Amino acid sequence: MGWETSFRLSKAASQLGAEEAFVYLARSLELKRRGVDVVSFGIGQPDFQPPPHVISEAKKAMDEGFNGYGPSLGMPELREAIASFVSEEYGVDVKAEEVAVTVGAKSAIFMAMISLLEPGDEVIIPDPSYPLYESVARFAGAKPVFLRLHRGNGYKVTFEEVEKLVTPKTRMIVLNYPENPVGTTMDQRDVEELVDFSAKRGIVVLSDEIYDHFVYEKKHFSTLQTSSWRDAVYYVNGFSKTFGMTGWRLGYVISNKELISKLSVVANNIYSCPVTFEQIAAAKALKEGLSWFKPILEGYRKRRDLIYREFLSIKGVKVVKPEGAFYIFPDFTEVIREKGLKNERELADRLLEERGVVVLPGTAFPKEGGKGHLRFSFAVSENDIVRGIARIKEWIES
Ligand SMILES: Cc1ncc(COP(=O)(O)O)c(C=O)c1O
């Protein structure tokens, strides 16, 4: 019968969507190989290295023999360090038994959805948002219900708008703030009301706060600072963004200790345990604190201000100033119309092919909410921001 029959994908696996940032990454590498001078606003990856004390601790841990399996929920040293770090950051009292170390934030999100959702459950997901949420919700057989973010509501998630979408079938509400791709964050009142409401209704709040240290206006207010988080919140964070450790694949969950202990079996079935020597180094990263990060954040704030100003100066582009993360999500609807293009996908393709500028189409996140928009990661040098936007302006005017 041939390989098509032998290797037909399950219905569940066919529901998975690829994160398009990785597709564009491959396309930009191909262009670079052909000698094109590429400016990439594509993948959401910090452009700094982990601090030297973390790298040296990882090498030392390998030399000292931390190369074997470890506990599925993570090394006790790191679970303790995460609990202390988060408790100090947010002024709360998280215990090590409420923490699970995971293989990147991605696997934390995957585990939440496959462990907590039943077929037919509804999951409220912002649109636009990080594409994994929709993809994995469908994989789990659940039904995504989209909360549309748009310029009219400042691209912000509010309690009232979420509440309107809740039905008896709602099982999970996904929050991501600061938000990828829009760069907005949530207000304390909305977070508090949402967690309180969800706890009373028995709904899980999956709160992906991986950009919590990339905030430019006010301090991040976490779901862990609410009074009823232990009844509803599945908090996700990780080392990829704040510590520049995307390739290490280290993340973590904080939630009710009963759930955490059940996740041990799920984690064990997927990956046995997170990488052992990395966890020793990650514990060091947390214990040393974030004083090294302050100048980096200042640099990112300057980039945010610069790219925002640049977009304000392009005719036909509408843009909201990001409050956090390192993304900006301008609306190019008018440009697309004036240039006679089909949509934002054609715009992204043309900028890549004709000017070597990598941007992601808004509909990669993952639906209608991103129509007419492009996502730019400003985790790039100021020089690249100026060069890249100049090319876009010149292309629009050509
Ligand atoms: C909102 C959001 N959550 C999770 C992740 C994945 O993080 P990790 O590298 O820890 O898997 C990303 C990466 O871009 C992200 O933007």
Coordinates of N, CA and C and ligand atoms in Angstrom, one line a residue, residues 19 44 104-106 109 130 133 176 180 208 210-211 238 240-241 246 249-251 327, ligand 1:
E19 N 4.5 26.7 13.8 CA 4.8 28.1 14.2 C 5.5 28.7 13.0
G44 N 11.1 35.6 17.4 CA 11.1 36.3 18.7 C 12.1 35.8 19.6
G104 N 11.1 24.0 28.2 CA 10.6 25.2 27.6 C 9.2 25.5 28.1
A105 N 8.8 26.8 27.9 CA 7.4 27.1 28.2 C 6.4 26.3 27.3
K106 N 6.9 26.0 26.1 CA 6.0 25.3 25.1 C 5.5 24.0 25.7
I109 N 2.8 24.5 28.2 CA 1.5 24.8 27.6 C 0.9 23.5 27.1
Y130 N -0.1 34.0 20.4 CA 0.9 33.0 20.1 C 0.2 31.7 19.5
Y133 N -1.3 28.1 21.2 CA -2.6 27.9 22.0 C -3.7 27.3 21.2
N176 N -2.0 35.8 27.8 CA -0.6 36.0 27.6 C -0.3 37.5 27.7
N180 N 2.3 38.5 22.9 CA 2.9 38.2 21.6 C 1.7 37.9 20.7
D208 N 0.3 32.7 30.5 CA 1.6 32.6 29.9 C 2.3 34.0 30.1
I210 N 5.6 34.8 30.1 CA 7.0 34.7 29.7 C 7.7 36.0 29.4
Y211 N 6.9 37.0 29.1 CA 7.5 38.4 28.9 C 7.4 39.3 30.1
G238 N 9.5 31.0 31.9 CA 10.7 30.2 31.4 C 11.9 31.1 31.3
S240 N 13.8 31.3 28.4 CA 14.1 31.7 27.1 C 14.3 33.2 26.9
K241 N 13.4 34.0 27.4 CA 13.3 35.4 27.0 C 14.2 36.2 28.0
T246 N 17.0 30.7 24.9 CA 15.9 30.1 24.0 C 16.3 28.6 23.7
R249 N 15.9 25.3 26.2 CA 14.6 24.7 26.4 C 14.3 24.5 27.9
L250 N 14.2 25.5 28.6 CA 13.9 25.4 30.1 C 12.7 26.4 30.4
G251 N 11.6 25.8 30.9 CA 10.5 26.6 31.3 C 10.0 26.1 32.7
Y327 N 7.7 43.0 20.6 CA 7.0 43.0 19.3 C 6.2 44.2 19.1
Ligands
LIG1 C1 4.0 33.8 24.3 C2 5.0 32.8 24.2 N1 4.9 31.7 25.0 C3 5.8 30.7 24.9 C4 6.9 30.8 24.1 C5 7.9 29.7 24.0 O1 8.8 29.8 25.0 P1 9.9 28.6 25.2 O2 11.1 28.9 24.4 O3 10.2 28.7 26.6 O4 9.3 27.3 24.8 C6 7.0 31.9 23.2 C7 8.2 32.0 22.3 O5 8.2 32.8 21.4 C8 6.1 32.9 23.3 O6 6.1 34.0 22.5

